[in-house]
């Protein structure tokens, strides 16, 4: 045990002392922020000519447009211009013009024979110089359907006031009978919190898992392992490395949380920004489903209703459990792989369950009480990610207890398997390792 | 008294037998050569002695006790394929390895200072390993092997990659350790070093022990009763007829005697003929010749 402690210290201190550690600790939150800002920026980025001409030869739309607007796209991706020109000559001039000099990127033609009763036959045509993307096609279809509906309502003598009333949609308030805390908007808040936690574990499994793997590969490649294993048992070496890297991860997490607090409490107010204005909120608003301010407020309010005690107690346990379970497997793969980087296929059995877990997590935050959620939060290979995602949805004690129990059994099992692969693999040189061989190592004695 | 005793050691990898019923004793305080061609199973034996691997059958005794974890702290192992953590500093690296061998932090610190001083490399303490040349890191590796003052040292090709000056330094250190009563297992391909350094050897081939004994005793055992005599003057006709001459140069003869005859008989002959003998000696086989012959005949 004393030797494991010495190994943990070395693994921890050498990593924390490296400039790279400080750099990732400081830059990761900045990078994360940039990523979110960039994703918002890219999603709203419009390039090229957004002007679309509309020529109505049927007269049905022109009559409507006399006292109504054809609204542009809210994000500025399409500007409509209702023009009274000859369609054929406009189309000809557009196709003849150089692409960047054309007045319009497309022209929508409503043929003379167009009928309200059968809008598909003859159909409206969108003649384009620049190909419209899927989003633009959907937008144009929706916009003209909308206009057509309004023309129909006009013909039925439905007043504009009435039309406005008809556009109002119903929004139910979703309230849990079992958990009084889960007020309206809670599901959304819990889902977001759950996904954030699920992703945190997902990312750290890969990040620190690879760190373990690289460390083992280094020891095997530079052969120090032979000296080490003559002093300590391979199992001690394995545990020392996993726990040492785990401590590095924990340190980094704590620093990140502290950093976020400092930035939020001291730095942002200085810049005149409050939490609500953070890019993540903006990203949710523009990227996610359109949300009215009212339910946004309910969601933010509900964040305060999350079961924080349960989360603070259990999230670190799942983090640790997942880390131990997968960390030992990453070490085993590193031992089998050595310097041979073209043996990446050995990683598939580890990476696949992690990736599947995050997909399950994304599903279960929408269906927190599904049987998929139940099973995936019990199976140790997926429970760290899936259960973390479910923690905000008030999990029953029996489920958490069973899940943790299985997780402990799971990592005892994988560590046992990994130790057997590790101790053979780490001394095996100059040979390509196959899965069948690794299986033999697991079952071989001493 | 043997420090280490291997008894009927068997080790298999799948269907391949790396050690096939190997037994030998390593006497305390001696420098013991573990010899064999590539792939003979030397490293497997060493790994079992260092408890990196475990035998499938047989026993290893350390000082009469079954080899156990507590003994690893009394063994120092310098493998043929050497390595250190590149990013660590020499001082902290040595302290780390010493602590893994059971030394306390302050003991380790003291030992590191002692050895760096001894090799006159105190200024390396804060150097990172990746700055060292191969020879330099070899020295660090040697210190790491002996730092915890082990009773048994296992040196696998300790001179490979070293220039003559550093080789000499390490060699002297090996003798110095031997004088203080340490037992040393020395594994190498270089037979001239074996004759120079080892007291006893064991020779393995294809996982089996094919020979063991003291270096001097083995040379006697495998001698072919060859004598070389150099002389002044001309040999009278017919003098050589009674002798089995292996080779003849000007003023020099190599002669094989049938067992039971003594070198004095040859000298007698030359004296009788009034030839002046300038040198006379028995030719003993080198360990290299014994090695090659034994490996061939065991193949």
XYZ file of C-alpha atoms in Angstrom:
745
model
C 0.000 0.000 0.000
C 2.891 2.283 0.863
C 4.380 1.645 -2.576
C 1.114 2.477 -4.313
C 1.170 5.759 -2.411
C 4.719 6.524 -3.624
C 3.648 5.785 -7.196
C 0.536 7.961 -6.855
C 2.699 10.828 -5.653
C 5.041 10.556 -8.616
C 2.234 10.265 -11.153
C 0.507 13.242 -9.604
C 3.452 15.553 -9.015
C 5.171 15.039 -12.360
C 1.915 15.799 -14.186
C 0.819 18.761 -12.112
C 4.280 20.309 -12.342
C 4.265 20.284 -16.137
C 3.489 23.581 -17.869
C 0.927 21.715 -19.951
C -1.186 21.128 -16.845
C -1.395 24.804 -15.974
C -2.055 25.624 -19.575
C -4.954 23.199 -20.011
C -6.380 24.177 -16.646
C -6.421 27.843 -17.578
C -7.194 27.507 -21.245
C -9.839 24.776 -21.228
C -12.596 27.092 -19.887
C -11.529 29.765 -22.345
C -11.528 27.208 -25.123
C -14.951 25.985 -24.058
C -16.261 29.542 -24.108
C -14.758 30.142 -27.542
C -16.294 26.925 -28.762
C -19.753 28.032 -27.715
C -19.341 31.528 -29.104
C -18.003 30.058 -32.330
C -20.864 27.598 -32.658
C -23.373 30.401 -32.235
C -21.464 32.575 -34.662
C -21.210 29.819 -37.239
C -24.873 28.901 -36.997
C -25.894 32.500 -37.634
C -23.271 33.052 -40.255
C -24.721 33.798 -43.679
C -22.637 33.991 -46.722
C -23.539 34.944 -50.244
C -26.573 36.552 -51.756
C -29.752 36.141 -49.712
C -32.054 38.073 -52.027
C -34.935 36.104 -53.479
C -37.268 37.663 -56.056
C -40.937 36.714 -56.059
C -42.946 37.018 -59.300
C -46.660 36.294 -59.125
C -48.287 35.759 -62.497
C -51.488 34.404 -60.918
C -52.243 37.658 -59.120
C -53.435 35.790 -56.036
C -50.397 36.696 -53.952
C -49.895 40.172 -55.416
C -53.346 41.148 -54.209
C -52.455 39.994 -50.701
C -49.048 41.691 -50.737
C -50.700 45.037 -51.465
C -51.521 45.441 -47.825
C -49.431 42.714 -46.192
C -45.714 42.090 -45.978
C -43.956 38.997 -47.115
C -41.773 38.675 -44.001
C -38.088 37.917 -44.426
C -36.407 35.165 -42.451
C -35.807 36.281 -38.838
C -32.152 35.344 -38.965
C -31.631 37.339 -42.154
C -30.928 34.276 -44.239
C -33.625 35.145 -46.836
C -34.773 38.552 -48.071
C -37.866 38.509 -50.247
C -38.422 41.063 -53.010
C -41.861 41.032 -54.555
C -41.167 42.287 -58.092
C -43.357 42.906 -61.105
C -41.108 41.836 -63.881
C -41.331 39.342 -66.649
C -40.277 35.993 -65.199
C -38.584 34.666 -68.348
C -36.430 37.757 -68.883
C -35.463 37.950 -65.184
C -34.574 34.254 -65.171
C -32.538 34.727 -68.335
C -30.674 37.741 -66.952
C -29.947 35.876 -63.677
C -28.565 32.838 -65.442
C -26.463 35.025 -67.727
C -25.000 37.148 -64.895
C -21.850 36.169 -63.073
C -22.689 34.464 -59.803
C -21.498 37.241 -57.500
C -23.072 39.987 -59.601
C -26.580 38.572 -59.871
C -29.234 40.778 -58.240
C -31.009 37.776 -56.793
C -29.769 34.346 -55.811
C -33.116 32.883 -56.835
C -36.508 33.777 -58.192
C -39.784 32.258 -57.022
C -42.326 32.014 -59.803
C -46.017 31.606 -59.140
C -47.482 30.517 -62.475
C -50.556 32.148 -63.958
C -52.534 28.923 -63.604
C -51.820 28.648 -59.871
C -54.911 27.786 -57.829
C -55.496 28.110 -54.138
C -57.469 24.884 -54.183
C -54.578 22.814 -55.547
C -51.293 24.549 -54.761
C -49.235 21.589 -55.973
C -50.692 21.564 -59.434
C -49.340 23.603 -61.056
C -46.645 24.059 -58.464
C -44.688 27.179 -57.580
C -41.112 27.122 -58.802
C -37.911 28.229 -57.080
C -35.323 28.883 -59.823
C -31.915 29.377 -58.267
C -28.432 30.501 -59.115
C -27.195 29.461 -55.685
C -28.439 26.123 -54.455
C -30.747 26.496 -51.451
C -29.845 24.415 -48.382
C -32.300 22.204 -46.569
C -33.075 24.885 -43.992
C -33.865 27.445 -46.682
C -36.144 25.034 -48.558
C -38.046 24.321 -45.371
C -38.263 27.999 -44.539
C -39.561 28.986 -48.014
C -42.130 26.157 -48.034
C -43.343 27.126 -44.567
C -43.483 30.824 -45.358
C -45.584 30.371 -48.486
C -47.868 27.831 -46.837
C -48.381 30.393 -44.118
C -49.185 33.140 -46.619
C -51.507 30.846 -48.525
C -53.362 30.010 -45.316
C -53.777 33.694 -44.583
C -55.158 34.325 -48.069
C -57.605 31.452 -47.512
C -58.691 32.961 -44.176
C -59.071 36.342 -45.831
C -61.365 34.787 -48.402
C -63.382 33.340 -45.525
C -63.654 36.877 -44.146
C -61.748 36.114 -40.964
C -60.520 39.379 -39.535
C -56.846 40.059 -38.817
C -57.556 40.203 -35.089
C -59.113 36.797 -35.225
C -56.220 35.512 -37.279
C -53.768 36.771 -34.652
C -55.749 34.951 -31.965
C -55.695 31.761 -33.999
C -51.917 31.868 -34.097
C -51.645 31.619 -30.339
C -50.497 28.171 -29.276
C -51.258 26.281 -26.107
C -48.475 25.713 -23.566
C -49.187 23.309 -20.739
C -47.400 23.469 -17.425
C -45.763 20.194 -16.558
C -45.747 19.450 -12.835
C -44.688 16.249 -11.122
C -47.149 14.599 -8.739
C -44.389 12.672 -6.996
C -41.854 15.405 -6.511
C -43.257 18.714 -5.386
C -39.991 20.443 -6.285
C -40.398 19.612 -9.952
C -42.403 22.647 -10.951
C -43.070 23.950 -14.398
C -39.943 24.127 -16.530
C -38.211 21.690 -14.267
C -37.826 18.960 -16.887
C -35.907 21.246 -19.153
C -33.661 22.532 -16.401
C -32.989 19.000 -15.167
C -32.293 17.806 -18.671
C -29.737 20.515 -19.286
C -28.067 19.962 -15.926
C -28.060 16.212 -16.536
C -26.507 16.524 -19.956
C -23.823 18.840 -18.652
C -22.869 16.259 -16.017
C -23.065 13.369 -18.458
C -20.817 15.209 -20.870
C -18.384 16.140 -18.112
C -17.880 12.448 -17.330
C -17.791 11.534 -21.008
C -15.080 14.083 -21.768
C -13.018 13.290 -18.702
C -13.112 9.540 -19.377
C -11.523 10.168 -22.740
C -9.170 12.875 -21.561
C -7.808 11.179 -18.457
C -8.200 7.681 -19.895
C -5.868 8.649 -22.704
C -3.529 10.192 -20.158
C -3.305 6.842 -18.368
C -2.849 4.994 -21.623
C -0.054 7.309 -22.753
C 1.685 6.921 -19.384
C 1.631 3.138 -19.649
C 2.840 3.273 -23.237
C 5.716 5.502 -22.177
C 6.786 3.081 -19.461
C 6.620 0.164 -21.823
C 8.394 1.926 -24.672
C 11.294 3.228 -22.626
C 11.480 -0.066 -20.724
C 11.547 1.427 -17.287
C 8.781 -0.982 -16.478
C 11.280 -3.784 -16.129
C 13.037 -1.966 -13.302
C 9.731 -0.979 -11.738
C 8.240 -4.451 -11.797
C 11.309 -5.812 -10.054
C 10.436 -3.485 -7.154
C 6.646 -3.455 -7.112
C 3.842 -5.696 -8.299
C 2.333 -4.808 -11.671
C -0.987 -4.377 -9.882
C 0.515 -1.731 -7.585
C 1.961 0.035 -10.588
C -1.412 -0.073 -12.333
C -3.344 1.219 -9.328
C -0.761 3.897 -8.584
C -1.008 5.222 -12.090
C -4.805 5.182 -12.238
C -5.211 6.851 -8.852
C -2.439 9.362 -9.556
C -4.000 10.441 -12.837
C -7.398 10.428 -11.136
C -6.076 12.870 -8.563
C -4.781 15.062 -11.387
C -8.252 15.030 -12.943
C -9.910 15.863 -9.646
C -7.501 18.751 -9.072
C -8.230 20.086 -12.513
C -11.989 19.825 -11.932
C -11.808 21.652 -8.643
C -9.675 24.367 -10.231
C -12.147 24.710 -13.090
C -15.059 25.091 -10.700
C -13.139 27.672 -8.663
C -12.138 29.471 -11.813
C -15.739 29.583 -13.032
C -16.829 31.021 -9.691
C -14.103 33.646 -9.728
C -14.880 34.618 -13.293
C -18.623 34.799 -12.589
C -18.422 36.638 -9.307
C -15.485 38.960 -9.830
C -14.564 39.273 -13.478
C -17.863 39.305 -15.344
C -19.537 41.994 -13.170
C -16.535 44.177 -13.872
C -17.215 43.759 -17.550
C -20.881 44.502 -16.997
C -22.068 41.030 -17.915
C -24.333 38.899 -15.762
C -24.888 35.150 -15.820
C -28.078 35.445 -17.838
C -26.223 37.048 -20.712
C -23.583 34.354 -20.903
C -22.984 32.888 -24.335
C -24.343 29.541 -23.193
C -27.730 31.093 -22.574
C -27.518 32.770 -25.947
C -26.539 29.479 -27.535
C -29.515 27.750 -26.004
C -31.807 30.444 -27.244
C -30.584 30.579 -30.795
C -29.469 26.977 -31.244
C -32.127 25.106 -29.346
C -35.853 25.098 -29.878
C -37.267 28.575 -29.913
C -38.171 29.515 -26.401
C -40.242 32.386 -25.179
C -38.834 34.489 -22.359
C -41.418 33.203 -19.950
C -40.466 29.511 -20.116
C -36.824 30.517 -20.237
C -37.347 32.251 -16.936
C -39.128 29.223 -15.508
C -36.233 27.052 -16.620
C -33.624 29.269 -15.021
C -35.745 29.443 -11.885
C -36.045 25.647 -11.837
C -32.268 25.269 -11.875
C -32.437 26.322 -8.244
C -34.793 23.442 -7.511
C -32.325 20.742 -8.556
C -31.563 18.141 -5.854
C -28.174 19.625 -5.098
C -27.376 17.464 -2.076
C -27.964 14.312 -4.058
C -25.957 15.644 -6.971
C -23.029 16.812 -4.867
C -22.923 13.463 -3.050
C -23.413 11.173 -5.991
C -21.854 12.866 -8.996
C -18.277 12.507 -7.625
C -18.994 8.843 -6.882
C -20.064 8.173 -10.462
C -17.148 10.200 -11.716
C -14.774 8.108 -9.623
C -16.479 4.818 -10.435
C -16.441 5.470 -14.147
C -12.881 6.620 -13.984
C -11.698 3.499 -12.151
C -13.700 1.209 -14.400
C -12.457 2.649 -17.669
C -9.068 3.858 -16.398
C -7.854 0.329 -15.765
C -9.032 -0.717 -19.222
C -7.207 2.186 -20.849
C -4.096 1.077 -18.969
C -4.531 -2.476 -20.217
C -4.817 -1.305 -23.804
C -1.732 0.874 -23.372
C 0.165 -2.142 -22.072
C -0.909 -4.331 -24.964
C -0.318 -1.616 -27.549
C 3.036 -0.209 -26.455
C 4.617 2.094 -28.967
C 2.673 0.522 -31.776
C 0.260 3.252 -32.716
C -1.290 1.302 -35.562
C -3.015 -0.878 -33.043
C -5.753 1.656 -32.429
C -8.345 -1.037 -33.029
C -7.574 -2.348 -29.551
C -9.262 0.786 -28.229
C -12.636 0.098 -29.835
C -13.939 -2.136 -27.025
C -13.421 0.751 -24.580
C -14.445 3.744 -26.646
C -17.608 2.182 -28.038
C -19.457 1.760 -24.704
C -18.489 5.312 -23.695
C -19.854 6.776 -26.919
C -23.018 4.665 -26.735
C -23.491 5.851 -23.130
C -23.556 9.505 -24.101
C -26.126 8.784 -26.820
C -28.260 6.965 -24.270
C -27.833 9.926 -21.905
C -29.079 12.308 -24.583
C -32.130 10.106 -25.024
C -32.952 9.563 -21.369
C -32.962 13.227 -20.386
C -36.009 13.424 -22.654
C -37.485 10.198 -21.279
C -36.190 10.050 -17.716
C -38.506 7.235 -16.657
C -37.939 4.977 -19.671
C -36.776 1.380 -19.302
C -33.704 2.265 -21.386
C -32.820 4.801 -18.702
C -33.331 2.220 -15.982
C -31.124 -0.435 -17.540
C -28.439 1.934 -18.714
C -28.190 3.509 -15.272
C -27.696 0.086 -13.691
C -25.184 -1.440 -16.124
C -21.735 -0.379 -14.871
C -20.355 0.349 -18.348
C -22.979 3.018 -18.977
C -24.129 3.991 -15.487
C -21.480 6.666 -14.774
C -22.629 8.766 -17.729
C -26.319 7.842 -17.836
C -26.935 8.005 -14.097
C -25.189 11.363 -13.879
C -27.519 12.630 -16.570
C -30.476 11.308 -14.568
C -29.396 12.611 -11.154
C -31.366 15.901 -11.486
C -34.556 13.842 -11.991
C -34.820 12.779 -8.310
C -33.706 9.154 -8.471
C -35.102 6.649 -5.965
C -32.681 5.403 -3.303
C -32.916 1.730 -4.286
C -31.949 2.532 -7.857
C -28.957 4.636 -6.859
C -27.832 2.019 -4.326
C -28.131 -0.853 -6.786
C -26.425 1.134 -9.490
C -23.502 2.058 -7.237
C -23.183 -1.513 -6.023
C -23.030 -2.785 -9.580
C -20.549 -0.060 -10.458
C -18.226 -1.167 -7.665
C -18.550 -4.771 -8.805
C -17.925 -3.568 -12.351
C -14.690 -1.826 -11.624
C -13.419 -4.628 -9.424
C -14.077 -6.895 -12.397
C -12.465 -4.674 -15.041
C -9.479 -3.950 -12.813
C -8.985 -7.671 -12.325
C -9.138 -8.295 -16.080
C -7.009 -5.249 -16.852
C -4.341 -6.231 -14.329
C -3.932 -9.578 -16.060
C -3.653 -7.990 -19.487
C -1.370 -5.322 -18.104
C 1.134 -7.546 -16.382
C 1.676 -9.681 -19.496
C 1.408 -6.922 -22.071
C 3.814 -4.601 -20.383
C 6.708 -7.061 -20.792
C 5.833 -8.145 -24.322
C 7.960 -6.555 -26.995
C 8.201 -6.551 -30.744
C 5.036 -8.454 -31.361
C 1.698 -7.395 -32.751
C -0.980 -8.262 -30.264
C -4.272 -9.803 -31.329
C -7.511 -9.909 -29.370
C -7.312 -13.685 -29.159
C -3.937 -13.362 -27.495
C -5.217 -10.843 -24.984
C -7.993 -13.266 -24.070
C -5.338 -15.887 -23.414
C -3.473 -13.515 -21.095
C -6.639 -13.002 -19.083
C -7.065 -16.696 -18.477
C -3.399 -17.649 -18.106
C -1.922 -18.158 -14.703
C 1.078 -16.232 -13.321
C 26.278 -21.215 1.558
C 24.273 -20.285 -1.475
C 22.406 -17.016 -1.497
C 20.081 -18.114 -4.227
C 18.996 -21.579 -5.158
C 16.949 -22.462 -8.224
C 15.346 -25.871 -8.027
C 13.773 -27.546 -11.050
C 12.436 -24.336 -12.519
C 9.962 -24.711 -15.375
C 8.433 -21.810 -17.264
C 6.296 -22.092 -20.365
C 4.825 -19.475 -22.680
C 2.005 -21.256 -24.426
C 3.689 -24.264 -25.999
C 7.157 -22.726 -25.829
C 9.331 -23.817 -22.923
C 11.570 -20.962 -21.813
C 12.943 -22.772 -18.769
C 13.095 -26.521 -18.740
C 13.853 -28.016 -15.334
C 16.694 -25.639 -14.530
C 18.529 -26.013 -11.217
C 21.616 -24.225 -9.940
C 22.947 -22.536 -6.837
C 24.494 -19.106 -6.631
C 27.049 -18.932 -3.834
C 27.024 -15.891 -1.577
C 29.681 -13.278 -2.220
C 30.621 -14.570 -5.672
C 30.324 -13.026 -9.125
C 28.232 -15.475 -11.021
C 28.008 -15.535 -14.810
C 24.677 -16.450 -16.366
C 25.569 -17.245 -19.952
C 23.803 -18.443 -23.018
C 23.122 -17.550 -26.636
C 20.255 -15.235 -27.582
C 16.880 -16.730 -26.725
C 18.415 -19.272 -24.359
C 16.089 -18.245 -21.537
C 18.446 -16.049 -19.490
C 16.029 -13.134 -19.226
C 13.199 -15.449 -18.232
C 15.332 -16.851 -15.410
C 16.281 -13.356 -14.275
C 12.669 -12.225 -14.381
C 11.692 -15.125 -12.154
C 14.476 -14.278 -9.703
C 13.271 -10.666 -9.632
C 9.673 -11.861 -9.226
C 8.519 -10.172 -12.398
C 7.438 -13.633 -13.529
C 6.587 -16.733 -11.560
C 7.760 -20.244 -12.397
C 5.151 -22.780 -13.482
C 6.969 -25.383 -11.420
C 9.988 -25.546 -9.152
C 11.220 -23.378 -6.312
C 13.502 -20.434 -5.832
C 15.108 -20.041 -2.424
C 16.661 -16.814 -1.205
C 18.980 -17.396 1.722
C 17.219 -20.679 2.314
C 13.727 -19.164 2.370
C 11.163 -19.388 -0.406
C 11.593 -16.256 -2.516
C 8.931 -13.751 -1.449
C 8.006 -10.130 -1.825
C 10.166 -9.046 1.110
C 13.242 -10.241 -0.762
C 12.730 -7.886 -3.689
C 14.162 -5.117 -1.534
C 17.376 -7.074 -1.222
C 17.762 -7.481 -4.962
C 18.985 -4.853 -7.401
C 18.254 -5.447 -11.060
C 19.702 -3.665 -14.035
C 17.978 -5.031 -17.123
C 19.592 -5.175 -20.533
C 16.903 -2.962 -22.010
C 17.158 0.065 -19.831
C 15.003 3.072 -19.430
C 14.181 5.973 -17.186
C 11.417 8.577 -17.162
C 12.681 11.189 -19.591
C 10.948 14.133 -18.000
C 12.191 13.492 -14.471
C 15.273 15.004 -12.902
C 18.162 12.689 -12.049
C 17.891 13.316 -8.304
C 14.152 12.881 -7.949
C 14.218 9.847 -10.233
C 16.829 8.071 -8.127
C 14.948 8.927 -4.948
C 11.759 7.541 -6.468
C 13.333 4.238 -7.437
C 15.053 3.963 -4.045
C 11.770 4.537 -2.228
C 10.103 1.834 -4.286
C 12.822 -0.444 -2.915
C 11.721 0.400 0.612
C 14.010 3.284 1.563
C 12.560 6.221 3.451
C 12.670 9.621 1.813
C 15.608 10.844 3.902
C 17.545 7.584 3.518
C 17.046 7.780 -0.209
C 18.179 11.389 -0.273
C 21.373 10.500 1.582
C 22.149 7.580 -0.707
C 21.596 9.630 -3.826
C 24.003 12.288 -2.609
C 26.537 9.620 -1.693
C 26.494 7.933 -5.090
C 26.438 11.113 -7.136
C 29.467 12.220 -5.179
C 31.166 8.902 -5.656
C 30.798 9.148 -9.435
C 31.592 12.866 -9.265
C 28.366 13.832 -10.916
C 26.710 15.904 -8.171
C 25.897 18.584 -10.718
C 23.581 16.142 -12.500
C 21.109 16.250 -9.624
C 18.837 18.794 -11.277
C 19.447 17.659 -14.848
C 16.501 16.093 -16.560
C 17.022 12.548 -17.824
C 16.409 13.498 -21.443
C 19.477 15.765 -21.339
C 21.781 12.834 -20.553
C 23.842 10.937 -23.101
C 23.515 7.185 -23.277
C 26.622 6.612 -21.208
C 25.476 9.130 -18.622
C 22.055 7.594 -18.227
C 23.729 4.203 -17.937
C 25.577 5.486 -14.886
C 22.339 6.776 -13.403
C 20.808 3.380 -14.075
C 23.677 1.670 -12.311
C 23.232 3.898 -9.269
C 19.512 3.083 -9.301
C 20.429 -0.611 -9.193
C 22.733 -0.390 -6.184
C 21.218 2.522 -4.277
C 19.270 0.413 -1.785
C 22.379 -1.585 -0.899
C 21.052 -4.933 -2.122
C 22.620 -8.273 -1.212
C 22.076 -9.598 -4.704
C 22.823 -7.610 -7.833
C 21.625 -8.741 -11.217
C 23.403 -7.030 -14.077
C 22.212 -7.860 -17.573
C 24.829 -6.729 -20.096
C 25.990 -3.877 -17.856
C 28.643 -2.663 -20.277
C 26.620 -2.456 -23.469
C 26.778 1.018 -24.932
C 29.523 2.200 -22.591
C 32.822 3.637 -23.744
C 36.021 1.983 -22.371
C 36.462 4.583 -19.630
C 32.969 4.222 -18.254
C 33.151 0.444 -18.703
C 36.227 0.432 -16.521
C 34.482 2.601 -13.945
C 31.526 0.235 -13.721
C 33.778 -2.801 -13.719
C 35.759 -1.446 -10.801
C 32.522 -0.712 -9.014
C 31.403 -4.293 -9.544
C 34.626 -5.586 -8.011
C 34.299 -3.128 -5.144
C 30.773 -4.341 -4.435
C 31.935 -7.921 -4.640
C 34.662 -7.215 -2.097
C 32.055 -5.952 0.341
C 30.359 -9.331 0.126
C 27.638 -8.660 -2.432
C 26.541 -11.485 -4.650
C 26.418 -10.552 -8.315
C 24.713 -12.261 -11.200
C 26.298 -11.131 -14.385
C 24.695 -11.899 -17.689
C 26.529 -11.256 -20.917
C 27.491 -12.470 -24.361
C 31.010 -11.102 -24.079
C 33.116 -14.028 -22.941
C 36.351 -12.151 -22.339
C 34.472 -10.204 -19.662
C 33.326 -13.456 -18.097
C 36.890 -14.696 -17.667
C 37.910 -11.341 -16.294
C 35.063 -10.890 -13.874
C 33.229 -14.093 -12.959
C 34.086 -16.698 -10.374
C 31.459 -19.182 -11.435
C 29.196 -19.616 -14.411
C 26.159 -21.476 -15.552
C 25.502 -21.954 -19.240
C 21.948 -22.304 -20.540
C 20.753 -23.124 -24.024
C 17.201 -23.599 -25.271
C 15.854 -23.311 -21.752
C 18.101 -26.023 -20.330
C 21.168 -25.826 -18.176
C 24.046 -27.393 -20.102
C 27.022 -26.524 -17.940
C 27.977 -25.081 -14.584
C 31.077 -24.654 -12.505
C 33.933 -22.390 -11.475
C 35.704 -20.565 -14.275
C 39.103 -22.059 -13.409
C 37.673 -25.487 -12.793
C 35.845 -25.477 -16.137
C 38.985 -24.515 -18.010
C 40.707 -27.468 -16.388
C 37.784 -29.752 -17.065
C 37.713 -28.920 -20.750
C 41.427 -28.709 -21.323
C 42.783 -30.787 -24.184
C 46.251 -31.367 -22.797
C 47.792 -28.942 -25.235
C 51.200 -27.481 -24.540
C 53.082 -24.812 -26.397
C 56.839 -24.782 -26.314
C 59.150 -22.259 -27.920
C 62.814 -22.956 -28.286
C 66.151 -21.976 -29.866
C 68.015 -24.216 -32.264
C 67.082 -26.947 -34.770
C 65.025 -29.989 -33.953
C 66.914 -33.212 -34.697
C 65.276 -35.522 -37.293
C 62.862 -38.058 -35.896
C 62.317 -36.164 -32.685
C 58.741 -35.299 -33.548
C 57.715 -38.817 -34.464
C 56.823 -39.710 -30.931
C 54.747 -36.566 -30.431
C 51.246 -35.572 -31.503
C 51.996 -32.181 -32.989
C 48.960 -30.003 -33.443
C 50.797 -27.131 -35.085
C 54.371 -26.203 -35.774
C 55.814 -22.762 -36.451
C 59.391 -21.648 -36.607
C 60.855 -22.207 -33.152
C 57.467 -23.128 -31.689
C 55.381 -26.254 -31.332
C 51.916 -27.017 -30.044
C 51.658 -30.560 -28.814
C 48.822 -32.659 -27.495
C 49.607 -35.117 -24.744
C 47.608 -38.172 -24.031
C 45.881 -37.928 -20.658
C 48.117 -39.090 -17.867
C 51.275 -37.645 -19.317
C 52.887 -34.646 -17.764
C 54.308 -31.514 -19.322
C 57.672 -32.331 -17.754
C 58.088 -35.223 -20.185
C 58.149 -32.796 -23.092
C 60.589 -30.525 -21.317
C 62.748 -33.558 -20.575
C 62.868 -34.408 -24.258
C 64.017 -30.908 -25.208
C 66.630 -30.850 -22.493
C 67.989 -34.220 -23.573
C 68.405 -32.907 -27.127
C 70.121 -29.875 -25.717
C 67.614 -27.430 -27.141
C 67.120 -24.180 -25.332
C 63.493 -23.720 -24.171
C 62.441 -20.078 -24.094
C 58.869 -20.639 -22.968
C 56.634 -23.474 -22.058
C 52.980 -23.372 -21.096
C 49.784 -25.368 -21.100
C 47.060 -24.086 -23.393
C 43.719 -23.951 -21.559
C 40.505 -23.411 -23.490
C 38.919 -19.966 -23.244
C 35.427 -19.708 -21.836
C 34.424 -18.591 -25.314
C 35.651 -21.886 -26.823
C 33.931 -23.910 -24.121
C 30.754 -21.900 -24.669
C 30.694 -22.454 -28.422
C 31.564 -26.112 -28.160
C 28.945 -26.827 -25.514
C 26.211 -24.896 -27.288
C 26.941 -26.723 -30.528
C 26.966 -30.139 -28.942
C 23.735 -29.407 -27.045
C 22.066 -28.316 -30.277
